[in-house]
Amino acid sequence: MTPDDMIQRYAQAVASRLPHAMRADVRAELYALLHEDIQAVSTNGAPTLKLVEDRLIAFGPPQEVALRYHRPAPIIEDVDTPLFSKLALGFVLGLTVLALSIGLSSPKPLSAQLEERLKDASFMVLGVLLVCFWALGALRRAQPKLFAWKPAKLPAVRDPDLISRPLALSAVLAGSSGLLILMNPIAFFDLLLDGQIPSMLAYAFTYDHQFLSERAPLLWGMLTVSLLILALAMLEGRWRPMSRNLALGLSLVIALISFWVVLAGPIFVAATTDQAMKFWVALIAGITCIDVWLKWRDQRRAGDPSYLKPR
Amino acid sequence: MVTEDAFPKFEVDLRRGVIVLATLSQLGTAQYGYSLRQRLAQSGLEVEEGTLYPLLRRLEGQGLLTSEWRIEHGPPRRFYVLSDQGRTLYPQLVNSWRNLSAVMENLFKEGLPNDA
């Protein structure tokens, strides 16, 4: 390779990374400029290969130089990156929890098939997300007025420790009712159907004896305690560090107990109900684990924001 | 934390806007990349080729320069010169630079001792 070949190759390598419309022009200009520049620094008229190489290294890698000539629009804009990361992570975590729940609750061949489909779905979801964000960026560049920022549209500042009493009361009532139904589903259906519960329905919701004697008391006991903590926090009107940490720790414990409940043996006598229940218990436990991790992370990052709290 | 190589990084940021203004200042008459770099270097402003040549293209893309291929005493070269828009913008930028420079001088006088 001659020194001139090297300059030509370099100009070509830079130009090939640019839009078609400017390639030929930049290649010719860059070649002419580099040629002249190298001629000027070569002492005896004919530049050596080593000299050309040194000058080109100083000029920079072709991909970087091409970016200096033309910076293409990003696939995901900087302003959208945090939201994209959150959504992508949320989808991947959600699908992982779903796959785990299916794996724990379904028979092996079915769960393997479903997990395989979920794996495909996760790639598809990420692909769709990427296309959506690319389209969002393109629309923002094309129609900046559509995305004009207005202070009035900013979300209200929320005190994370403040508890909405009506919402908390609804949660406590719904949680208590759900727990009561969970403790005795047959009695609930009996009440609902005016004492005419079909035997098949009663069989479908009959708990496994071992579950009732070993695992149920612990799970239901912990759920009751967590409802009590929520009720106490509601009465106070805000979370305190102690009640928040207690609720967080208890959520994690309930999630771990839930996994143990699913893995240790049947919950219901009937296989179909058992499978469905295990799926939902595992799914809720997985989501709870993620929720605990996110809240714990937020709490750690927040440090001691005492200056933000109302006095 | 300030590391040993912090200076080059901050200096690059500082020089970025200056190079644009310096380039515009020399393009009242047509210049090609190499001759412009020589002129800037003779005035004390060394600009790397890898920075200057793409910059000329970008400024042309932004409408501040126009360019054409010419053959004058040697091989074909692309010559750049200020466009009408560039000629309008340049005095405004110089004015802004002078104001900034005066403000900065005052700040340096009032601020920490800064003899390097």
Short mmCIF file of C-alpha atoms in Angstrom, two decimals:
data_model
loop_
_atom_site.label_atom_id
_atom_site.label_comp_id
_atom_site.label_asym_id
_atom_site.label_seq_id
_atom_site.Cartn_x
_atom_site.Cartn_y
_atom_site.Cartn_z
CA MET A 1 0.00 0.00 0.00
CA THR A 2 1.34 3.45 -0.92
CA PRO A 3 0.91 6.54 1.27
CA ASP A 4 -1.57 7.86 -1.27
CA ASP A 5 -3.58 4.61 -1.07
CA MET A 6 -3.78 5.00 2.70
CA ILE A 7 -5.10 8.56 2.43
CA GLN A 8 -7.66 7.45 -0.15
CA ARG A 9 -8.78 4.54 2.03
CA TYR A 10 -9.12 6.82 5.02
CA ALA A 11 -11.19 9.40 3.10
CA GLN A 12 -13.35 6.56 1.78
CA ALA A 13 -13.78 5.08 5.30
CA VAL A 14 -14.99 8.44 6.61
CA ALA A 15 -17.25 9.17 3.62
CA SER A 16 -18.87 5.73 3.66
CA ARG A 17 -20.32 6.54 7.10
CA LEU A 18 -22.02 9.72 5.87
CA PRO A 19 -25.37 10.25 4.10
CA HIS A 20 -25.21 9.42 0.39
CA ALA A 21 -25.73 13.06 -0.66
CA MET A 22 -22.47 14.27 0.91
CA ARG A 23 -20.24 11.21 0.47
CA ALA A 24 -18.50 11.98 -2.82
CA ASP A 25 -17.92 15.62 -1.94
CA VAL A 26 -16.50 14.93 1.52
CA ARG A 27 -14.31 12.13 0.18
CA ALA A 28 -12.79 14.41 -2.46
CA GLU A 29 -12.35 17.32 -0.06
CA LEU A 30 -10.91 15.21 2.74
CA TYR A 31 -8.50 13.53 0.37
CA ALA A 32 -7.34 16.89 -1.00
CA LEU A 33 -6.93 18.40 2.48
CA LEU A 34 -5.09 15.42 3.97
CA HIS A 35 -2.88 15.17 0.92
CA GLU A 36 -1.89 18.81 1.15
CA ASP A 37 -1.48 18.66 4.92
CA ILE A 38 0.79 15.61 4.73
CA GLN A 39 2.80 17.03 1.86
CA ALA A 40 3.43 20.13 3.93
CA VAL A 41 4.85 18.21 6.90
CA SER A 42 6.94 15.70 4.91
CA THR A 43 10.50 16.98 4.85
CA ASN A 44 11.84 15.66 1.53
CA GLY A 45 8.69 15.88 -0.59
CA ALA A 46 7.60 12.24 -0.56
CA PRO A 47 5.72 11.26 2.63
CA THR A 48 6.45 7.88 4.16
CA LEU A 49 3.77 5.37 5.09
CA LYS A 50 4.68 5.87 8.77
CA LEU A 51 4.19 9.65 8.51
CA VAL A 52 0.78 9.22 6.85
CA GLU A 53 -0.24 6.69 9.47
CA ASP A 54 0.74 9.06 12.29
CA ARG A 55 -1.17 11.95 10.72
CA LEU A 56 -4.27 9.84 10.21
CA ILE A 57 -4.15 8.58 13.78
CA ALA A 58 -3.95 12.20 14.92
CA PHE A 59 -6.91 13.05 12.70
CA GLY A 60 -9.00 10.41 14.47
CA PRO A 61 -10.82 7.11 13.86
CA PRO A 62 -13.03 7.29 10.71
CA GLN A 63 -16.24 6.66 12.67
CA GLU A 64 -15.50 9.59 15.02
CA VAL A 65 -14.50 11.91 12.19
CA ALA A 66 -17.68 10.97 10.32
CA LEU A 67 -19.68 11.99 13.39
CA ARG A 68 -17.98 15.38 13.35
CA TYR A 69 -19.16 15.85 9.76
CA HIS A 70 -22.67 14.60 10.34
CA ARG A 71 -24.36 13.53 13.56
CA PRO A 72 -27.33 11.29 12.76
CA ALA A 73 -30.55 11.58 14.78
CA PRO A 74 -30.46 9.19 17.74
CA ILE A 75 -32.82 6.20 17.90
CA ILE A 76 -33.71 7.17 21.44
CA GLU A 77 -33.25 10.81 22.37
CA ASP A 78 -31.43 11.74 25.57
CA VAL A 79 -34.60 13.18 27.12
CA ASP A 80 -36.46 9.89 26.53
CA THR A 81 -33.71 7.59 27.82
CA PRO A 82 -34.82 7.47 31.49
CA LEU A 83 -38.43 6.64 30.54
CA PHE A 84 -37.30 4.05 27.99
CA SER A 85 -35.00 2.40 30.53
CA LYS A 86 -37.78 2.31 33.13
CA LEU A 87 -40.32 0.84 30.72
CA ALA A 88 -37.87 -1.70 29.27
CA LEU A 89 -36.76 -2.80 32.74
CA GLY A 90 -40.40 -2.92 33.88
CA PHE A 91 -41.42 -5.09 30.92
CA VAL A 92 -38.47 -7.45 31.31
CA LEU A 93 -39.01 -7.79 35.08
CA GLY A 94 -42.78 -8.24 34.56
CA LEU A 95 -42.26 -10.95 31.96
CA THR A 96 -39.64 -12.65 34.14
CA VAL A 97 -42.07 -12.74 37.06
CA LEU A 98 -44.79 -14.05 34.75
CA ALA A 99 -42.49 -16.80 33.43
CA LEU A 100 -41.49 -17.69 37.00
CA SER A 101 -45.15 -17.85 38.09
CA ILE A 102 -46.01 -20.12 35.16
CA GLY A 103 -42.99 -22.30 35.88
CA LEU A 104 -43.99 -22.69 39.52
CA SER A 105 -47.68 -23.39 38.89
CA SER A 106 -48.01 -25.29 35.60
CA PRO A 107 -47.09 -28.84 34.57
CA LYS A 108 -43.59 -29.10 33.03
CA PRO A 109 -44.34 -29.40 29.25
CA LEU A 110 -46.90 -26.59 29.35
CA SER A 111 -44.68 -24.29 31.42
CA ALA A 112 -41.70 -24.91 29.13
CA GLN A 113 -43.82 -24.00 26.11
CA LEU A 114 -45.23 -20.88 27.77
CA GLU A 115 -41.82 -19.76 29.01
CA GLU A 116 -40.46 -20.09 25.47
CA ARG A 117 -43.28 -17.90 24.17
CA LEU A 118 -42.65 -15.36 26.92
CA LYS A 119 -38.99 -15.18 25.91
CA ASP A 120 -40.07 -14.36 22.34
CA ALA A 121 -42.63 -11.89 23.69
CA SER A 122 -39.97 -10.05 25.72
CA PHE A 123 -37.86 -9.46 22.58
CA MET A 124 -40.98 -8.39 20.69
CA VAL A 125 -42.00 -5.96 23.43
CA LEU A 126 -38.53 -4.43 23.55
CA GLY A 127 -38.55 -4.11 19.75
CA VAL A 128 -41.95 -2.41 19.75
CA LEU A 129 -40.81 -0.10 22.56
CA LEU A 130 -37.73 0.85 20.55
CA VAL A 131 -39.82 1.64 17.46
CA CYS A 132 -42.28 3.71 19.56
CA PHE A 133 -39.49 5.80 21.07
CA TRP A 134 -37.80 6.26 17.70
CA ALA A 135 -41.15 7.47 16.28
CA LEU A 136 -41.61 9.77 19.30
CA GLY A 137 -38.17 11.33 18.72
CA ALA A 138 -38.85 11.74 15.00
CA LEU A 139 -42.20 13.42 15.72
CA ARG A 140 -40.59 15.72 18.29
CA ARG A 141 -37.96 16.82 15.77
CA ALA A 142 -40.55 17.29 13.02
CA GLN A 143 -43.20 19.03 15.15
CA PRO A 144 -41.49 20.71 18.12
CA LYS A 145 -44.58 22.83 18.79
CA LEU A 146 -46.56 19.72 19.66
CA PHE A 147 -44.18 19.10 22.53
CA ALA A 148 -44.01 22.68 23.79
CA TRP A 149 -43.36 22.67 27.50
CA LYS A 150 -45.82 24.43 29.82
CA PRO A 151 -45.27 24.97 33.56
CA ALA A 152 -49.00 24.46 34.21
CA LYS A 153 -48.72 20.86 33.01
CA LEU A 154 -46.15 19.93 35.65
CA PRO A 155 -47.34 17.26 38.09
CA ALA A 156 -48.13 18.33 41.65
CA VAL A 157 -45.46 17.85 44.32
CA ARG A 158 -46.57 14.94 46.46
CA ASP A 159 -45.46 14.19 49.98
CA PRO A 160 -44.53 10.50 49.72
CA ASP A 161 -45.25 9.95 53.42
CA LEU A 162 -48.75 11.39 53.32
CA ILE A 163 -51.54 8.79 53.34
CA SER A 164 -54.86 9.44 51.63
CA ARG A 165 -57.31 8.24 54.29
CA PRO A 166 -60.18 7.40 51.89
CA LEU A 167 -57.83 5.40 49.68
CA ALA A 168 -56.19 3.64 52.62
CA LEU A 169 -59.60 2.85 54.13
CA SER A 170 -60.70 1.34 50.82
CA ALA A 171 -57.49 -0.71 50.72
CA VAL A 172 -57.98 -1.94 54.29
CA LEU A 173 -61.62 -2.87 53.64
CA ALA A 174 -60.85 -4.57 50.34
CA GLY A 175 -57.85 -6.36 51.85
CA SER A 176 -59.87 -7.55 54.88
CA SER A 177 -62.74 -8.79 52.70
CA GLY A 178 -60.31 -10.56 50.39
CA LEU A 179 -58.54 -12.17 53.31
CA LEU A 180 -61.83 -13.39 54.78
CA ILE A 181 -62.83 -14.90 51.41
CA LEU A 182 -59.38 -16.46 51.12
CA MET A 183 -59.72 -18.01 54.58
CA ASN A 184 -63.07 -19.59 53.77
CA PRO A 185 -64.00 -19.43 50.09
CA ILE A 186 -66.74 -22.07 50.41
CA ALA A 187 -68.56 -20.02 53.05
CA PHE A 188 -68.36 -17.01 50.76
CA PHE A 189 -69.88 -18.88 47.80
CA ASP A 190 -72.45 -20.38 50.14
CA LEU A 191 -73.45 -16.89 51.22
CA LEU A 192 -73.44 -15.66 47.64
CA LEU A 193 -75.57 -18.53 46.35
CA ASP A 194 -77.93 -18.48 49.29
CA GLY A 195 -76.78 -21.82 50.67
CA GLN A 196 -77.10 -23.57 47.29
CA ILE A 197 -73.40 -24.07 46.53
CA PRO A 198 -72.90 -26.87 43.97
CA SER A 199 -70.77 -29.74 45.23
CA MET A 200 -68.30 -29.34 42.35
CA LEU A 201 -67.70 -25.71 43.29
CA ALA A 202 -67.26 -26.67 46.92
CA TYR A 203 -64.76 -29.35 45.88
CA ALA A 204 -62.89 -26.91 43.63
CA PHE A 205 -62.34 -24.56 46.56
CA THR A 206 -61.57 -27.12 49.24
CA TYR A 207 -58.16 -26.45 50.77
CA ASP A 208 -55.57 -29.15 51.07
CA HIS A 209 -55.46 -30.37 54.65
CA GLN A 210 -51.70 -29.98 55.01
CA PHE A 211 -51.83 -26.45 53.61
CA LEU A 212 -54.51 -25.51 56.12
CA SER A 213 -52.59 -26.88 59.07
CA GLU A 214 -49.01 -25.81 58.17
CA ARG A 215 -48.75 -22.94 55.68
CA ALA A 216 -52.07 -21.13 55.79
CA PRO A 217 -51.82 -19.87 59.41
CA LEU A 218 -48.45 -18.26 58.75
CA LEU A 219 -49.51 -16.65 55.44
CA TRP A 220 -52.85 -15.42 56.69
CA GLY A 221 -51.33 -14.27 59.98
CA MET A 222 -48.75 -12.15 58.15
CA LEU A 223 -51.40 -10.72 55.82
CA THR A 224 -53.48 -9.76 58.87
CA VAL A 225 -50.49 -8.03 60.50
CA SER A 226 -49.78 -6.06 57.31
CA LEU A 227 -53.42 -4.91 57.17
CA LEU A 228 -53.16 -3.81 60.80
CA ILE A 229 -50.01 -1.79 60.04
CA LEU A 230 -51.78 -0.11 57.12
CA ALA A 231 -54.78 0.64 59.35
CA LEU A 232 -52.55 2.18 62.03
CA ALA A 233 -50.69 4.29 59.45
CA MET A 234 -54.06 5.39 58.07
CA LEU A 235 -55.18 6.53 61.51
CA GLU A 236 -51.98 8.54 61.90
CA GLY A 237 -52.43 9.98 58.40
CA ARG A 238 -48.81 9.48 57.30
CA TRP A 239 -46.02 6.96 57.11
CA ARG A 240 -43.30 7.23 59.73
CA PRO A 241 -39.85 5.72 59.06
CA MET A 242 -40.63 2.88 61.47
CA SER A 243 -44.06 2.01 60.04
CA ARG A 244 -42.72 2.28 56.49
CA ASN A 245 -39.76 0.00 57.19
CA LEU A 246 -42.04 -2.43 59.02
CA ALA A 247 -44.50 -2.53 56.12
CA LEU A 248 -41.66 -2.96 53.64
CA GLY A 249 -40.06 -5.79 55.62
CA LEU A 250 -43.41 -7.47 56.10
CA SER A 251 -44.16 -7.28 52.35
CA LEU A 252 -40.88 -9.07 51.66
CA VAL A 253 -41.64 -11.71 54.29
CA ILE A 254 -45.13 -12.27 52.84
CA ALA A 255 -43.65 -12.62 49.34
CA LEU A 256 -41.11 -15.20 50.56
CA ILE A 257 -43.79 -17.11 52.48
CA SER A 258 -45.95 -17.04 49.32
CA PHE A 259 -43.15 -18.66 47.31
CA TRP A 260 -42.78 -21.28 50.04
CA VAL A 261 -46.56 -21.88 49.99
CA VAL A 262 -46.43 -22.48 46.22
CA LEU A 263 -43.38 -24.76 46.33
CA ALA A 264 -44.17 -26.79 49.46
CA GLY A 265 -47.19 -28.66 48.08
CA PRO A 266 -50.82 -28.38 46.96
CA ILE A 267 -52.97 -25.47 48.13
CA PHE A 268 -56.31 -26.79 46.89
CA VAL A 269 -57.41 -30.40 46.56
CA ALA A 270 -58.62 -29.87 42.97
CA ALA A 271 -55.69 -29.74 40.53
CA THR A 272 -57.12 -26.99 38.27
CA THR A 273 -57.88 -24.57 41.12
CA ASP A 274 -54.56 -25.43 42.70
CA GLN A 275 -52.68 -24.60 39.51
CA ALA A 276 -54.54 -21.31 39.01
CA MET A 277 -54.08 -20.28 42.64
CA LYS A 278 -50.38 -21.09 42.59
CA PHE A 279 -49.96 -18.99 39.44
CA TRP A 280 -51.60 -15.95 41.03
CA VAL A 281 -49.81 -16.37 44.38
CA ALA A 282 -46.42 -16.66 42.61
CA LEU A 283 -47.23 -13.71 40.35
CA ILE A 284 -48.27 -11.47 43.24
CA ALA A 285 -45.22 -12.57 45.25
CA GLY A 286 -42.91 -11.75 42.33
CA ILE A 287 -44.50 -8.33 41.80
CA THR A 288 -44.26 -7.68 45.57
CA CYS A 289 -40.54 -8.51 45.52
CA ILE A 290 -39.97 -6.00 42.70
CA ASP A 291 -42.09 -3.40 44.49
CA VAL A 292 -40.11 -3.89 47.73
CA TRP A 293 -36.83 -3.57 45.85
CA LEU A 294 -37.97 -0.37 44.11
CA LYS A 295 -39.22 1.20 47.35
CA TRP A 296 -36.08 0.17 49.22
CA ARG A 297 -33.93 1.65 46.46
CA ASP A 298 -35.93 4.92 46.47
CA GLN A 299 -35.65 5.11 50.22
CA ARG A 300 -31.88 4.63 50.08
CA ARG A 301 -31.44 7.21 47.30
CA ALA A 302 -33.62 9.73 49.09
CA GLY A 303 -31.25 9.61 52.08
CA ASP A 304 -32.61 11.96 54.69
CA PRO A 305 -34.78 14.49 52.86
CA SER A 306 -35.88 16.12 56.08
CA TYR A 307 -35.79 19.54 54.43
CA LEU A 308 -38.57 18.37 52.09
CA LYS A 309 -40.95 17.34 54.82
CA PRO A 310 -43.60 19.71 56.11
CA ARG A 311 -42.75 21.19 59.48
CA MET B 1 -13.37 15.01 42.00
CA VAL B 2 -10.95 16.72 39.58
CA THR B 3 -8.66 14.26 37.83
CA GLU B 4 -5.34 14.92 36.10
CA ASP B 5 -6.93 14.86 32.65
CA ALA B 6 -9.71 17.26 33.60
CA PHE B 7 -7.91 20.24 32.07
CA PRO B 8 -7.94 19.01 28.42
CA LYS B 9 -11.63 18.13 28.71
CA PHE B 10 -12.62 21.54 30.10
CA GLU B 11 -10.34 23.31 27.66
CA VAL B 12 -12.01 21.54 24.72
CA ASP B 13 -15.40 22.76 25.97
CA LEU B 14 -14.02 26.28 26.36
CA ARG B 15 -12.45 26.34 22.91
CA ARG B 16 -15.48 24.95 21.07
CA GLY B 17 -17.34 28.24 20.69
CA VAL B 18 -14.12 30.20 20.20
CA ILE B 19 -13.11 28.10 17.20
CA VAL B 20 -16.40 28.83 15.46
CA LEU B 21 -15.96 32.57 15.95
CA ALA B 22 -12.29 32.43 14.95
CA THR B 23 -13.20 30.54 11.78
CA LEU B 24 -15.90 33.02 10.83
CA SER B 25 -13.48 35.89 11.45
CA GLN B 26 -11.12 34.61 8.74
CA LEU B 27 -13.68 33.81 6.09
CA GLY B 28 -14.47 37.31 4.85
CA THR B 29 -12.33 36.22 1.92
CA ALA B 30 -12.50 32.69 0.51
CA GLN B 31 -10.22 30.12 2.14
CA TYR B 32 -9.82 26.37 1.84
CA GLY B 33 -9.37 24.15 4.87
CA TYR B 34 -5.59 23.94 4.92
CA SER B 35 -4.99 27.66 4.25
CA LEU B 36 -7.49 28.59 6.94
CA ARG B 37 -5.76 26.37 9.45
CA GLN B 38 -2.45 27.98 8.57
CA ARG B 39 -3.90 31.46 9.05
CA LEU B 40 -5.35 30.56 12.43
CA ALA B 41 -2.07 28.95 13.51
CA GLN B 42 -0.11 32.05 12.45
CA SER B 43 -2.42 34.11 14.68
CA GLY B 44 -1.73 31.76 17.59
CA LEU B 45 -4.78 29.52 17.46
CA GLU B 46 -3.82 25.92 16.73
CA VAL B 47 -6.84 23.93 15.58
CA GLU B 48 -6.64 20.24 14.80
CA GLU B 49 -7.48 19.27 11.21
CA GLY B 50 -9.96 16.71 12.48
CA THR B 51 -11.87 19.49 14.19
CA LEU B 52 -11.60 22.29 11.65
CA TYR B 53 -12.46 20.50 8.39
CA PRO B 54 -15.76 18.96 9.58
CA LEU B 55 -16.60 22.29 11.27
CA LEU B 56 -16.48 24.08 7.91
CA ARG B 57 -19.02 21.61 6.55
CA ARG B 58 -21.29 22.03 9.55
CA LEU B 59 -21.19 25.82 9.31
CA GLU B 60 -22.04 25.55 5.64
CA GLY B 61 -24.92 23.23 6.54
CA GLN B 62 -26.15 25.87 8.99
CA GLY B 63 -26.12 28.47 6.25
CA LEU B 64 -23.26 30.62 7.60
CA LEU B 65 -20.82 29.70 4.81
CA THR B 66 -20.98 28.96 1.12
CA SER B 67 -18.43 26.86 -0.71
CA GLU B 68 -17.23 25.93 -4.18
CA TRP B 69 -14.50 23.86 -5.81
CA ARG B 70 -11.74 25.93 -7.41
CA ILE B 71 -8.44 25.21 -9.12
CA GLU B 72 -5.90 27.86 -8.13
CA HIS B 73 -2.15 27.16 -8.19
CA GLY B 74 -2.47 23.43 -7.57
CA PRO B 75 -5.02 20.67 -7.21
CA PRO B 76 -8.80 21.29 -6.90
CA ARG B 77 -9.73 22.69 -3.48
CA ARG B 78 -12.98 23.52 -1.82
CA PHE B 79 -13.08 27.21 -0.85
CA TYR B 80 -15.34 28.54 1.89
CA VAL B 81 -16.54 32.11 2.40
CA LEU B 82 -19.09 33.81 4.66
CA SER B 83 -22.63 33.71 3.26
CA ASP B 84 -25.00 36.70 3.59
CA GLN B 85 -26.42 35.09 6.71
CA GLY B 86 -22.90 34.60 8.04
CA ARG B 87 -22.00 38.22 7.36
CA THR B 88 -25.07 39.35 9.30
CA LEU B 89 -24.43 37.03 12.20
CA TYR B 90 -20.68 37.56 12.54
CA PRO B 91 -20.73 41.18 13.94
CA GLN B 92 -23.43 40.15 16.41
CA LEU B 93 -21.29 37.26 17.63
CA VAL B 94 -18.22 39.52 17.89
CA ASN B 95 -20.24 41.98 19.96
CA SER B 96 -21.46 39.22 22.18
CA TRP B 97 -17.92 37.89 22.56
CA ARG B 98 -16.60 41.34 23.57
CA ASN B 99 -19.32 41.72 26.18
CA LEU B 100 -18.67 38.27 27.56
CA SER B 101 -14.96 38.86 27.57
CA ALA B 102 -15.38 42.14 29.52
CA VAL B 103 -17.69 40.47 32.02
CA MET B 104 -15.30 37.58 32.47
CA GLU B 105 -12.38 39.96 33.01
CA ASN B 106 -14.33 41.70 35.77
CA LEU B 107 -15.24 38.37 37.33
CA PHE B 108 -11.61 37.26 37.27
CA LYS B 109 -10.54 40.49 38.95
CA GLU B 110 -13.12 40.06 41.71
CA GLY B 111 -12.72 36.31 42.10
CA LEU B 112 -10.00 33.94 43.26
CA PRO B 113 -6.35 34.66 42.35
CA ASN B 114 -5.87 32.94 38.99
CA ASP B 115 -2.21 33.21 38.01
CA ALA B 116 -1.38 29.86 36.40
#
